[in-house]
Coordinates of C-alpha atoms in Angstrom, one line a residue:
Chain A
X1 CA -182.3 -100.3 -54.3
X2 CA -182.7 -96.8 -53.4
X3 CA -179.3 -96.8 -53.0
X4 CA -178.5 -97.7 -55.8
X5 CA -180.1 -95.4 -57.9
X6 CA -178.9 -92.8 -55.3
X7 CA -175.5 -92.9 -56.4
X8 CA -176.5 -93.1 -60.3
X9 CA -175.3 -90.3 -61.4
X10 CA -172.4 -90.5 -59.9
X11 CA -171.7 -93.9 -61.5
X12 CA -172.5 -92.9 -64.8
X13 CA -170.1 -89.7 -64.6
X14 CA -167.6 -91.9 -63.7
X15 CA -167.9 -94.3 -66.3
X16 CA -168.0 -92.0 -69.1
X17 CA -164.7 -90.0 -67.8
X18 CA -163.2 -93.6 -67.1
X19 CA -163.9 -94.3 -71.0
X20 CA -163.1 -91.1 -72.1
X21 CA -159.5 -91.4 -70.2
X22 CA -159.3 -95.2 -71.7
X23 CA -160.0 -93.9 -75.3
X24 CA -158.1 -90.3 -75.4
X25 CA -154.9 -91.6 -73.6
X26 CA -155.3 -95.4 -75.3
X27 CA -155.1 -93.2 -78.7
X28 CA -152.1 -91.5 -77.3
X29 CA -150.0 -94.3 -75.9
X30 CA -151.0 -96.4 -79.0
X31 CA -149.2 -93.2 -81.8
X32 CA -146.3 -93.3 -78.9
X33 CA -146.0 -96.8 -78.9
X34 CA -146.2 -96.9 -82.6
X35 CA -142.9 -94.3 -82.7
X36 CA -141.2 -95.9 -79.8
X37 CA -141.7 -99.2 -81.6
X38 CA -139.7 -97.9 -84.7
X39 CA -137.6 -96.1 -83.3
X40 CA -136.3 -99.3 -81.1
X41 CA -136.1 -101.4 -84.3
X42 CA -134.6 -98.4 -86.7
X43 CA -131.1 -98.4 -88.0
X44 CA -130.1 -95.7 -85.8
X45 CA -128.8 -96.7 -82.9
X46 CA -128.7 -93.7 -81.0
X47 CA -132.5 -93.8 -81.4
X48 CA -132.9 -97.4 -80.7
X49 CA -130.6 -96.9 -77.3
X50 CA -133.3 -94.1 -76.2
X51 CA -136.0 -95.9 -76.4
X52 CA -134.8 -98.8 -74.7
X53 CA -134.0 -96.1 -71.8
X54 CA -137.3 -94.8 -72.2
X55 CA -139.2 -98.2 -71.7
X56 CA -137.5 -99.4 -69.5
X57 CA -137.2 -96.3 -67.3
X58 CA -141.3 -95.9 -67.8
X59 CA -141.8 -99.6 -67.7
X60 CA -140.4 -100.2 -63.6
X61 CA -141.8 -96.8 -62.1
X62 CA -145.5 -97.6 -60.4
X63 CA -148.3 -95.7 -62.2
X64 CA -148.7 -93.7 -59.0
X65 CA -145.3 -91.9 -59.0
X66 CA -146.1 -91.4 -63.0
X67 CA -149.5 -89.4 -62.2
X68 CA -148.0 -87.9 -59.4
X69 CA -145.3 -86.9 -61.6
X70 CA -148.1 -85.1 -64.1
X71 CA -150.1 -83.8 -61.3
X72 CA -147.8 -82.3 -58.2
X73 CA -144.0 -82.0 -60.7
X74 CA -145.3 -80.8 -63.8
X75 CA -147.0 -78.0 -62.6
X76 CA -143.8 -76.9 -60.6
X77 CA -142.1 -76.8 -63.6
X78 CA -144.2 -74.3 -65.5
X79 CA -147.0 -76.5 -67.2
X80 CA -149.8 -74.5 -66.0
X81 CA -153.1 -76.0 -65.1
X82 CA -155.5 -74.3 -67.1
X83 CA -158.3 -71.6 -65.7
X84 CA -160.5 -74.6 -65.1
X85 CA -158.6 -76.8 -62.8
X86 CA -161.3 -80.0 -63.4
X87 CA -160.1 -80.1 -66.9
X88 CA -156.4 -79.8 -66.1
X89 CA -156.0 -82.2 -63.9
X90 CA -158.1 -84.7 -65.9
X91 CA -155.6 -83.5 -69.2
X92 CA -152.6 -84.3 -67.1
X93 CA -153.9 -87.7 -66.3
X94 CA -154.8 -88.6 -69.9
X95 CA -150.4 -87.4 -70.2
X96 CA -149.4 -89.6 -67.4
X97 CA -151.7 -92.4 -68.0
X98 CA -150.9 -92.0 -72.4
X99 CA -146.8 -92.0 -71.2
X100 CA -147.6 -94.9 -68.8
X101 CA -149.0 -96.8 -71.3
X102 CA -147.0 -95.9 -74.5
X103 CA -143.7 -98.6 -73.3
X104 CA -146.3 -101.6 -73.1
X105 CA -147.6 -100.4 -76.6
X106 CA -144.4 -100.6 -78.3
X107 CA -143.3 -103.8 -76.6
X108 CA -146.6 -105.8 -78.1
X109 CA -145.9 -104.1 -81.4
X110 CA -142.2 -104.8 -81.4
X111 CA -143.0 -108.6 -80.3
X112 CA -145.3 -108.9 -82.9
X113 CA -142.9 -108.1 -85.4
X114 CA -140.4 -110.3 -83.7
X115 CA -143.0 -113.2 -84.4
X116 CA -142.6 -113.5 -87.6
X117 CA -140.2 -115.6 -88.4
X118 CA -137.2 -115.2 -90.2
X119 CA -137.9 -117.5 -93.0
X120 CA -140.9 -115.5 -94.0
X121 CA -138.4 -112.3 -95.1
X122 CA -135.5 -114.8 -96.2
X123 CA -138.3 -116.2 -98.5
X124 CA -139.3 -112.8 -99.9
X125 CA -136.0 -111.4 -100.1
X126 CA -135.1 -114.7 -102.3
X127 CA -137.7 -114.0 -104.7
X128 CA -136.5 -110.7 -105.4
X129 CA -138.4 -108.5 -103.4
X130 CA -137.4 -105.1 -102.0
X131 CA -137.4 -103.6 -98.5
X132 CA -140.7 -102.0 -98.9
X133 CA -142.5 -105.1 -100.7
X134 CA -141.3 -107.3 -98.1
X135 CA -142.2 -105.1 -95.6
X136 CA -145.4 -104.1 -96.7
X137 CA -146.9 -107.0 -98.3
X138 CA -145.0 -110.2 -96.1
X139 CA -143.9 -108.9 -93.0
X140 CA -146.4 -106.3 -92.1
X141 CA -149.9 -108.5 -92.5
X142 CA -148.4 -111.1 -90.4
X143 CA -147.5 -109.5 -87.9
X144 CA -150.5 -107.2 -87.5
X145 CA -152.9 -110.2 -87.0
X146 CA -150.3 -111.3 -84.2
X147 CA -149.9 -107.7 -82.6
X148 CA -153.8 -106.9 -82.2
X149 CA -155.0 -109.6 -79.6
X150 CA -151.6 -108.3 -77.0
X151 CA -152.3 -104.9 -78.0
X152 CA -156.5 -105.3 -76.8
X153 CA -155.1 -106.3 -73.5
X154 CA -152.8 -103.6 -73.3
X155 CA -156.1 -101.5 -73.4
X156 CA -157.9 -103.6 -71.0
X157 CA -154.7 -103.2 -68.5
X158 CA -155.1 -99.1 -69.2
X159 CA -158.4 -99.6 -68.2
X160 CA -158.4 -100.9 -64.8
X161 CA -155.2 -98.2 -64.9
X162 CA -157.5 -95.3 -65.4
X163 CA -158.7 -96.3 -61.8
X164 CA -155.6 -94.9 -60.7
X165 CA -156.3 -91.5 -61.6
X166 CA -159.1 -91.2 -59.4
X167 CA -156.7 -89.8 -56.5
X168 CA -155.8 -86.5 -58.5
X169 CA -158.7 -84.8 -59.1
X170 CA -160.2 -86.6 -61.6
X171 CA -164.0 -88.2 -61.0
X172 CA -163.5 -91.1 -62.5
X173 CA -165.4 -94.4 -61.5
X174 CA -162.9 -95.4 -58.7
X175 CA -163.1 -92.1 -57.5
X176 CA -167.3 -92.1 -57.4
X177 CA -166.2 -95.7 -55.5
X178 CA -165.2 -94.0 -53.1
X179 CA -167.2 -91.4 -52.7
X180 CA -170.5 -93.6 -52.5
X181 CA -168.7 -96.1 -49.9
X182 CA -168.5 -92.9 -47.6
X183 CA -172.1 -91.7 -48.2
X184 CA -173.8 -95.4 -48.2
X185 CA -171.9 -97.0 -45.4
X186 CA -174.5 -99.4 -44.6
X187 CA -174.3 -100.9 -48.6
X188 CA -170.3 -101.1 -49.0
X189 CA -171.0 -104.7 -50.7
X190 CA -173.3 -103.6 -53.1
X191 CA -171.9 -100.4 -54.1
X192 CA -168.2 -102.4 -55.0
X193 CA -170.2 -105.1 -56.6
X194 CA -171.7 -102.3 -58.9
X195 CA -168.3 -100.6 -59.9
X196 CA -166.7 -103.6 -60.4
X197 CA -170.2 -104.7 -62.8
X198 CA -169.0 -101.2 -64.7
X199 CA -165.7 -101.9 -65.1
X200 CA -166.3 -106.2 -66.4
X201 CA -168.5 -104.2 -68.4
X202 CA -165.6 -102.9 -70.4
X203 CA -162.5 -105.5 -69.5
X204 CA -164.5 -108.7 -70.4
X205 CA -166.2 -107.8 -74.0
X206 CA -162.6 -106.4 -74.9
X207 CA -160.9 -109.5 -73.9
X208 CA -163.5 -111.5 -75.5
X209 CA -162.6 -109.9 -78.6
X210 CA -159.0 -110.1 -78.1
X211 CA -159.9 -114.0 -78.1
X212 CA -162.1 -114.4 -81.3
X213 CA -159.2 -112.2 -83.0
X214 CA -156.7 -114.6 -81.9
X215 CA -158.6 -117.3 -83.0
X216 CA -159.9 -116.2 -86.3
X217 CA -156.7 -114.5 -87.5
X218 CA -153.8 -116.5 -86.4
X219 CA -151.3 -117.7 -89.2
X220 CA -151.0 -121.2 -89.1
X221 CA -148.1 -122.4 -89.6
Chain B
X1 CA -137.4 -111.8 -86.5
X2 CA -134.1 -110.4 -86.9
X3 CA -133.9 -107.4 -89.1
X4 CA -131.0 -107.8 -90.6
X5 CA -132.6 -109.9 -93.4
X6 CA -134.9 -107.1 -94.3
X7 CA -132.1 -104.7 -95.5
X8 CA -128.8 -105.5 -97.6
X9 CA -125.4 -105.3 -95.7
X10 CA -124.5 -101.7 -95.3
X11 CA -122.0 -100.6 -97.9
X12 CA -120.0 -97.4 -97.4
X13 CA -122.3 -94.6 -98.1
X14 CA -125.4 -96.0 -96.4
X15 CA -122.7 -96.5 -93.1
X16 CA -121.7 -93.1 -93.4
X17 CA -125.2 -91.6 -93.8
X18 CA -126.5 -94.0 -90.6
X19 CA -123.2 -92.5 -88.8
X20 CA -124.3 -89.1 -89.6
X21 CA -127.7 -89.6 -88.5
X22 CA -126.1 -91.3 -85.2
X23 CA -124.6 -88.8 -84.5
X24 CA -127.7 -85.5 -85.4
X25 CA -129.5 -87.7 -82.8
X26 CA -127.3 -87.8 -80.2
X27 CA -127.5 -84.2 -80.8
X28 CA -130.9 -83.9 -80.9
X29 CA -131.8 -85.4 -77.6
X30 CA -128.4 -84.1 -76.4
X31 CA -130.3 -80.7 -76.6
X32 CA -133.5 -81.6 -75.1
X33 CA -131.9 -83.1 -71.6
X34 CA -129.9 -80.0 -71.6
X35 CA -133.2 -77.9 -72.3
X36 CA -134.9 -79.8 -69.9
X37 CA -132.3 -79.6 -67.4
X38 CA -132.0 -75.9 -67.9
X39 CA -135.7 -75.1 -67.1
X40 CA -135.7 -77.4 -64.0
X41 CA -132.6 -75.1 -62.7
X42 CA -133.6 -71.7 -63.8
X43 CA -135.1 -69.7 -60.9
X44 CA -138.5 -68.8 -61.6
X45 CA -139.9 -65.4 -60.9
X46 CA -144.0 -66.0 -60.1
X47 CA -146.5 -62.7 -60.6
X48 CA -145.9 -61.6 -57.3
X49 CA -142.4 -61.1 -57.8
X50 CA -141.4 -63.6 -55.4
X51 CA -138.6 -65.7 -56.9
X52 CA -138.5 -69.6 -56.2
X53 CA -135.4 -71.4 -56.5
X54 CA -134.0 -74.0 -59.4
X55 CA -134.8 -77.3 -58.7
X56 CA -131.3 -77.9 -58.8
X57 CA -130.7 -75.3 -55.7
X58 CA -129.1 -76.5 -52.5
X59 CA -132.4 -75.3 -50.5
X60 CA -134.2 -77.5 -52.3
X61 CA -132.4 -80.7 -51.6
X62 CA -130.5 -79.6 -47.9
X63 CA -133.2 -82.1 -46.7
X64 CA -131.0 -85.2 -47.9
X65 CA -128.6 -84.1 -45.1
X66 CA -131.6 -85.2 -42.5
X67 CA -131.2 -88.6 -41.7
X68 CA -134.9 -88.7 -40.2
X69 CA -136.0 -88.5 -44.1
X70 CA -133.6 -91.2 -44.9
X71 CA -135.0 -93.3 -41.9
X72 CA -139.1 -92.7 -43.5
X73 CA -137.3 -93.9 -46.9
X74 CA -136.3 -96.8 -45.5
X75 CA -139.1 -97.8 -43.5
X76 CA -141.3 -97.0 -46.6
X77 CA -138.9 -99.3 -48.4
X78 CA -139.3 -101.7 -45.7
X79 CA -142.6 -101.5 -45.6
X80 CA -143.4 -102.2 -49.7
X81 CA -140.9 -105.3 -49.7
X82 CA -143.1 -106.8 -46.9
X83 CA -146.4 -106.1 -48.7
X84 CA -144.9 -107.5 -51.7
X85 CA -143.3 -110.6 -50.0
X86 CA -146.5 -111.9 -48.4
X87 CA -148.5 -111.3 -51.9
X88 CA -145.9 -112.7 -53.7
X89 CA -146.6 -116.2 -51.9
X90 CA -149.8 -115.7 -52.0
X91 CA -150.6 -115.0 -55.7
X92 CA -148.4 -118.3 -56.4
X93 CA -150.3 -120.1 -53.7
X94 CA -153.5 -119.0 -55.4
X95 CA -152.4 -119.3 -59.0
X96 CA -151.3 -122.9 -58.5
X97 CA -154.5 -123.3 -57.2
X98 CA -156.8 -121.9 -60.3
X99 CA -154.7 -123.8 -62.5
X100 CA -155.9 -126.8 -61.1
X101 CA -159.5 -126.0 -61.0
X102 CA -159.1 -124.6 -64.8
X103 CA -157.9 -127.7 -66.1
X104 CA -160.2 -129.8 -63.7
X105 CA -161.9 -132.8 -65.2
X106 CA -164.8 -132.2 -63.6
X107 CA -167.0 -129.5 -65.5
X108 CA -168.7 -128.3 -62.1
X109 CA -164.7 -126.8 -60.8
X110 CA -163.7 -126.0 -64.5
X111 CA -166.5 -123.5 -65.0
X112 CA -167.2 -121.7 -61.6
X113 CA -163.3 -121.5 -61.6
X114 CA -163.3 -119.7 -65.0
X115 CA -166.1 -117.1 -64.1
X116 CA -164.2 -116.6 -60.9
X117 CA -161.1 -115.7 -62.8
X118 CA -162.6 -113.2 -65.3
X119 CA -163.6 -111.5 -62.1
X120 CA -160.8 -111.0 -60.7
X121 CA -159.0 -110.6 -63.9
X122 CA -161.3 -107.5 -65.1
X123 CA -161.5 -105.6 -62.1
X124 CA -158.9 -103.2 -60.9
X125 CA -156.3 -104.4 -58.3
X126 CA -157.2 -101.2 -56.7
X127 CA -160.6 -101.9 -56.5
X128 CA -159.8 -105.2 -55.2
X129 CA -157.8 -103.6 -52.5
X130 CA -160.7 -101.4 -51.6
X131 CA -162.8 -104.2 -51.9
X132 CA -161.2 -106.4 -49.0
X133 CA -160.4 -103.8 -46.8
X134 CA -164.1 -102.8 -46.3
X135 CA -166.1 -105.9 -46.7
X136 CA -163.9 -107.9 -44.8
X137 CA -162.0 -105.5 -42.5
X138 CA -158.8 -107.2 -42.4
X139 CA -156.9 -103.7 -41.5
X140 CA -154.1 -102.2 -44.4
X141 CA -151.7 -104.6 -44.4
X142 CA -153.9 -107.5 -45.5
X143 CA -155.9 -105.7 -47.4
X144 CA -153.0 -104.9 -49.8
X145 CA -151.4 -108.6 -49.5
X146 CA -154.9 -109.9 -50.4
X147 CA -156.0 -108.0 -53.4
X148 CA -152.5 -108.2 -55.0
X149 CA -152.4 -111.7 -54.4
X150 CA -155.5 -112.8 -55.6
X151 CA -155.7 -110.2 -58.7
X152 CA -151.6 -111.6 -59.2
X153 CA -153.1 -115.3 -58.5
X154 CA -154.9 -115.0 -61.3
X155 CA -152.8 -114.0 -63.9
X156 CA -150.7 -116.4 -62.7
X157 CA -153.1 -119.0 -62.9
X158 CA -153.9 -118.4 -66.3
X159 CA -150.2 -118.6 -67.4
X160 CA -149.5 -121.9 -65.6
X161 CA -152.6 -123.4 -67.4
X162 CA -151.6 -122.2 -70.6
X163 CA -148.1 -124.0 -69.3
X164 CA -149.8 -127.0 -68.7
X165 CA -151.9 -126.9 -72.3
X166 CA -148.7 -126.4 -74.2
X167 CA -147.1 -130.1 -72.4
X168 CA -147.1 -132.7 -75.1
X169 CA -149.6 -135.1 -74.5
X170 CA -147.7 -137.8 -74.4
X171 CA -146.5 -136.5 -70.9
X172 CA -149.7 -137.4 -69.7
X173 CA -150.3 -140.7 -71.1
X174 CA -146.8 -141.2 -69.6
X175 CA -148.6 -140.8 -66.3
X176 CA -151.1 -143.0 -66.8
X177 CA -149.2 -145.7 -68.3
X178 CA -147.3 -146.0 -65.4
X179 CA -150.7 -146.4 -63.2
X180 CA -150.4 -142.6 -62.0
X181 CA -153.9 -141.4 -61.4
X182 CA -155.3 -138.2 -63.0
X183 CA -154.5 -136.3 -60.0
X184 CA -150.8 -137.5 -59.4
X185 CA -150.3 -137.6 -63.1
X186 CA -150.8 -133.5 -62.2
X187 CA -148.7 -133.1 -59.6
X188 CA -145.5 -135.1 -60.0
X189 CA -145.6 -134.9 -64.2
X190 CA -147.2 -131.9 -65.5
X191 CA -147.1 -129.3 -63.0
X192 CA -143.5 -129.1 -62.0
X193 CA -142.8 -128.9 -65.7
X194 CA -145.0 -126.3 -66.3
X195 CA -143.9 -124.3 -63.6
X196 CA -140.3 -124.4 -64.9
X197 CA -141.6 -123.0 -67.7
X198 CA -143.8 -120.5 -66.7
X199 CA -141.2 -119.0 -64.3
X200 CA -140.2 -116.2 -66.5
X201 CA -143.7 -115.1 -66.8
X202 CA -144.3 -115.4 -63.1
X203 CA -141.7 -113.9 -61.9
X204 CA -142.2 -110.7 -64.2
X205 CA -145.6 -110.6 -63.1
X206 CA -143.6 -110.7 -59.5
X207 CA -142.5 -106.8 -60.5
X208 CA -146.2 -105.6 -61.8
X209 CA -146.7 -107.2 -57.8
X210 CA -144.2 -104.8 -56.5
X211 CA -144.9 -101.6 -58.5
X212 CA -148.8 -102.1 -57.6
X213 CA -147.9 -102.1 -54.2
X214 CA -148.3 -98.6 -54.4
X215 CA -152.0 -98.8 -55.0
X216 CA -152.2 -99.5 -51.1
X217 CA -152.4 -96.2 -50.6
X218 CA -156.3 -96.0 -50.9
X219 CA -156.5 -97.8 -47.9
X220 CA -153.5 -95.9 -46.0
X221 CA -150.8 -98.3 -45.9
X222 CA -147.2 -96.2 -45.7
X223 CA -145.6 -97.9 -48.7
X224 CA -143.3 -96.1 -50.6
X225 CA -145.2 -93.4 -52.4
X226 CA -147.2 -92.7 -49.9
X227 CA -144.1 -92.3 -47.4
X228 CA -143.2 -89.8 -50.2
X229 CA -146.6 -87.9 -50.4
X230 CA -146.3 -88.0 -46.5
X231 CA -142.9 -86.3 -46.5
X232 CA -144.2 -83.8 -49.0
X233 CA -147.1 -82.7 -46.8
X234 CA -144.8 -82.5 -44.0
X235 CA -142.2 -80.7 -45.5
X236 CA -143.6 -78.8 -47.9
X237 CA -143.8 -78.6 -51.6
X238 CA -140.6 -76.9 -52.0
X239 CA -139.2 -80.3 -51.9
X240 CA -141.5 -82.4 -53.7
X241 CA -139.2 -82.1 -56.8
X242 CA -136.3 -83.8 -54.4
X243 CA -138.2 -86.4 -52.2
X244 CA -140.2 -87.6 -55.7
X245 CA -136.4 -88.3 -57.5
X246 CA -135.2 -90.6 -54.3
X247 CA -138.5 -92.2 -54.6
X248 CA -138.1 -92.9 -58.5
X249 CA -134.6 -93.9 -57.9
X250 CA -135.3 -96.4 -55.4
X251 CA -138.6 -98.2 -57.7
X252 CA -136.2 -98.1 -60.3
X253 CA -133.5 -100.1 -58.2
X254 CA -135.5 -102.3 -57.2
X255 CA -137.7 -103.3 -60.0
X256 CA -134.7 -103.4 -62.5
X257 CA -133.0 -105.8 -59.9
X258 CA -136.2 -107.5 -60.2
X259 CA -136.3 -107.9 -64.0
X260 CA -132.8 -108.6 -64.2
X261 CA -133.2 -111.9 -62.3
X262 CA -136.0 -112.9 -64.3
X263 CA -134.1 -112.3 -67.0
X264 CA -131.2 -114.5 -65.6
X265 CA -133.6 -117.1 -64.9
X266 CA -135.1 -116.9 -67.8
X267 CA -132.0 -117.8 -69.8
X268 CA -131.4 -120.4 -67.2
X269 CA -134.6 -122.4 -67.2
X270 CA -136.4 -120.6 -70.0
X271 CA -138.3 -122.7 -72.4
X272 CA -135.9 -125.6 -74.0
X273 CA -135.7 -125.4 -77.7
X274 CA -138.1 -126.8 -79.3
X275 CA -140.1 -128.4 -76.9
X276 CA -142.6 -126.9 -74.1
X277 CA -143.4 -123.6 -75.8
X278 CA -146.6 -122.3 -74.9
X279 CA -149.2 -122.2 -77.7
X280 CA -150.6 -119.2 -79.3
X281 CA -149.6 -116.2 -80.8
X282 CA -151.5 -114.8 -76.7
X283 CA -149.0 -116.7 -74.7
X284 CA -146.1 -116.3 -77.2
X285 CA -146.4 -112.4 -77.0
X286 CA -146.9 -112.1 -73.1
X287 CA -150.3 -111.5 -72.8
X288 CA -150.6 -108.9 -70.2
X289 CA -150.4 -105.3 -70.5
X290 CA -148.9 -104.5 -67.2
X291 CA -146.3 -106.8 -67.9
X292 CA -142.8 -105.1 -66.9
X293 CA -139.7 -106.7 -68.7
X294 CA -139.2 -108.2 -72.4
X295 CA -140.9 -112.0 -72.6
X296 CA -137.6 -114.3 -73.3
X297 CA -137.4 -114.8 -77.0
X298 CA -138.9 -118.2 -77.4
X299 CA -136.2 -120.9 -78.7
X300 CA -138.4 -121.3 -81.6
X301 CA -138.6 -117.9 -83.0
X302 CA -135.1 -117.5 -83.0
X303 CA -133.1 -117.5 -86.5
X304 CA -131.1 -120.5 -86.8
X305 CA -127.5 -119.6 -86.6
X306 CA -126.6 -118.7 -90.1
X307 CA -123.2 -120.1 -90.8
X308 CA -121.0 -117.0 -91.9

């Protein structure tokens, strides 16, 4: 037990930078998603082919080359690190982690749309509705009750991705992980067993919710 | 949906005006690869007046010529594909396995099989990793082929029961008219059908495998990236820039080579139209976020031909 509360504070830090990574760069990838989205189903096709490139590109690289991209490349390249290093690195994770996660974002969004069947727009189309009216009042509603529930997991994915970032600088839960393993050899079993209480403590309510939206919005056709 | 419905055909001056804007895009990001390429080639000049070389110098990629760093490539290469092989089998092995105790009759499998799956499901694969590598000690390797497979198993799991849910029920009745038992009813009617199906989704979650392999490196194995961080300690940073563009190239091979089959086998033994579709808006959209390629568009959500 003594153990336990031992290593405390150094759970607790982790935790909040592992939410503060999961809201800041979930907040990111979601306006990124949001753009790539329409900008894959635009007119344009010169916009549509680039984001296909750039989920697809983004989509098949691991996390790990991503972060290491934003930690070890970036600042090669001129984007400087800040005075304070601790907040640098932690601001290039939330970009790696936010560009990581934008290309999933846009593909729930995208699918939602996709989900609503044809029929729905043929209908409001036939009754004499614009672009914008069918849009906003028939396509839009529907498919936002059938984007939220794959857009929650998303978010619980970028959670257990935020673990990721532990290895660059960043004292995130994973990261306090592994530091208590080292100091606390003797309690390996319960010190995992407590991170991985912090991080259900997150990934389980959120799919929960993900659930009871599913349920309780779905259009029923 | 197709979007086609949403606007009216094109006429002249909207095709001109979506030409025009074509064509200002292609511009547009045109300029930004050629102002991104430009700054990764310029020489920079730090404080001290020492001047370090465009990315695009020769000294900075000479190393190619070395075909020692070609050899750690490979054997990195070499080394992911076997990781990923072994937890490939098992995270089937394992998934087929939950999907059986999920959809057991008996409520003392169903439930301790559904608390063990949330576990698994929340927790990070890295974690997971770490996880098996110190509690049981099973050296690098394992460690990696375990926690993949089990944290893969489990996704899996869930999409082959969601396979199975979405079977007519008549399937099942089918089994037991014929004197099947509950049990070979499973296996001989329901399962290999639901497999079929559910191969799309399994075999993308098959590329989440192989990117995650990378997570490894918490307990040392010499995948890929980490072959690459190696190289970079050992030849210094001058080359990172180099040794981490091979390294993307080569994900980027084989993941798209990856999706690409899915996506061939998903055309080929997709869901039929209009029958075996899995249920819910959740396993319509491809529930999970780390998913890597585009779900097949389901038969059923696809505009009927329109006769022109």
């Amino acid at each position: 037990m003594d153990s336990l509360i031992d290593v405390m504070p150094l759970y607790l830090e982790g935790f909040g930078l592992t939410i503060l990574l999961l809201v800041v760069s979930g907040l990111g990838a979601f306006i990124l998603g949001v753009i790539i989205a329409a900008m894959r189903i635009s007119p344009l096709p010169s916009l549509r082919v680039f984001a296909v490139v750039y989920t697809e590109a983004l989509r098949n690289v691991p996390l790990l080359l991503v972060l290491f991209f934003c930690a070890f490349v970036l600042p090669i390249l001129g984007v400087s690190v800040g005075p304070d290093p601790k907040v640098g690195y932690l601001l290039l994770a939330i970009l790696g982690l936010t560009l990581y996660t934008s290309p999933f974002v846009a593909e729930a969004v995208r699918s939602g749309i996709n989900g609503v069947p044809i029929g729905q727009a043929e209908a409001a189309r036939s009754i004499g509705m614009g672009f914008g009216a069918t849009l906003t009042l028939v396509i839009l509603p529907q498919a936002g009750r059938m984007v939220v529930p794959p857009l929650i997991n998303v978010f619980i994915a970028l959670t257990k991705n935020t673990s990721v970032a532990g290895i660059f600088f960043v004292n995130e839960l994973f990261s306090g992980v592994q530091r208590a393993t080292r100091d606390h050899g003797d309690k390996v079993l319960l010190m995992l067993l407590f991170a991985a209480a912090l991080y259900l403590l997150i990934t389980i309510p959120l799919g929960q919710i993900a659930g009871y939206i599913e349920k309780k919005v779905r259009v029923l056709r | 949906m197709s979007l086609g419905v949403l606007y009216d055909a094109p006429g002249p001056k909207a095709r001109r005006r979506s030409l025009i804007g074509s064509i200002v895009g292609i511009i547009l990001i045109a300029a930004l690869f050629w102002w991104v390429i430009a700054t990764l080639a310029a020489p920079r000049i730090s404080a001290n007046d020492a001047v370090t070389p465009g990315l695009f110098d020769p000294s900075r990629w000479d190393v190619l010529a070395n075909p020692l760093v070609w050899e750690r490539f490979a054997a990195g290469v070499g080394a992911t594909l076997l990781m990923a092989g072994a937890a490939a089998i098992l995270a089937i092995a394992v998934g087929i396995g939950f999907s059986f105790a999920r959809t057991a009759t008996s409520r003392w499998i169903r439930v301790p099989a559904a608390i063990l799956l949330e576990f698994f499901r929340g927790m990070p694969v890295l974690l997971m990793i770490f996880f098996v590598f110190l509690v049981f000690s099973t050296g690098a390797y394992w460690a990696g082929v375990i926690g993949l497979g089990v944290y893969n198993g489990a996704i899996i799991g869930e999409a082959l029961r969601a396979g199975i849910l979405s079977l007519p029920k008549g399937q099942r009745e089918a089994g037991f008219v014929i004197g099947l038992t509950a049990t070979r009813t499973r296996m001989i009617i329901e399962f290999p059908q639901a497999f079929r199906q559910m191969l799309p989704i399994i075999l993308a979650q098959m590329v989440v495998l192989l990117k995650d392999t990378s997570l490894a490196y918490v307990v040392a194995y010499d995948e890929l990236s980490r072959t690459i961080q190696n190289m970079q300690k050992a030849l210094g940073n001058r080359y990172v820039f180099t040794l981490f563009i091979i390294g993307l190239a080569i994900y980027l091979a084989l993941n798209l080579t990856l999706s690409w089959i899915a996506r061939a086998v998903a055309k080929r033994s997709g869901p039929k139209a209009g029958k075996l579709t899995p249920t819910g808006p959740a396993a319509a959209l491809g529930a999970e976020g780390t998913r890597a390629i585009t779900l097949p568009v389901l038969e059923r959500d696809r505009p009927p031909r329109r006769p022109d």
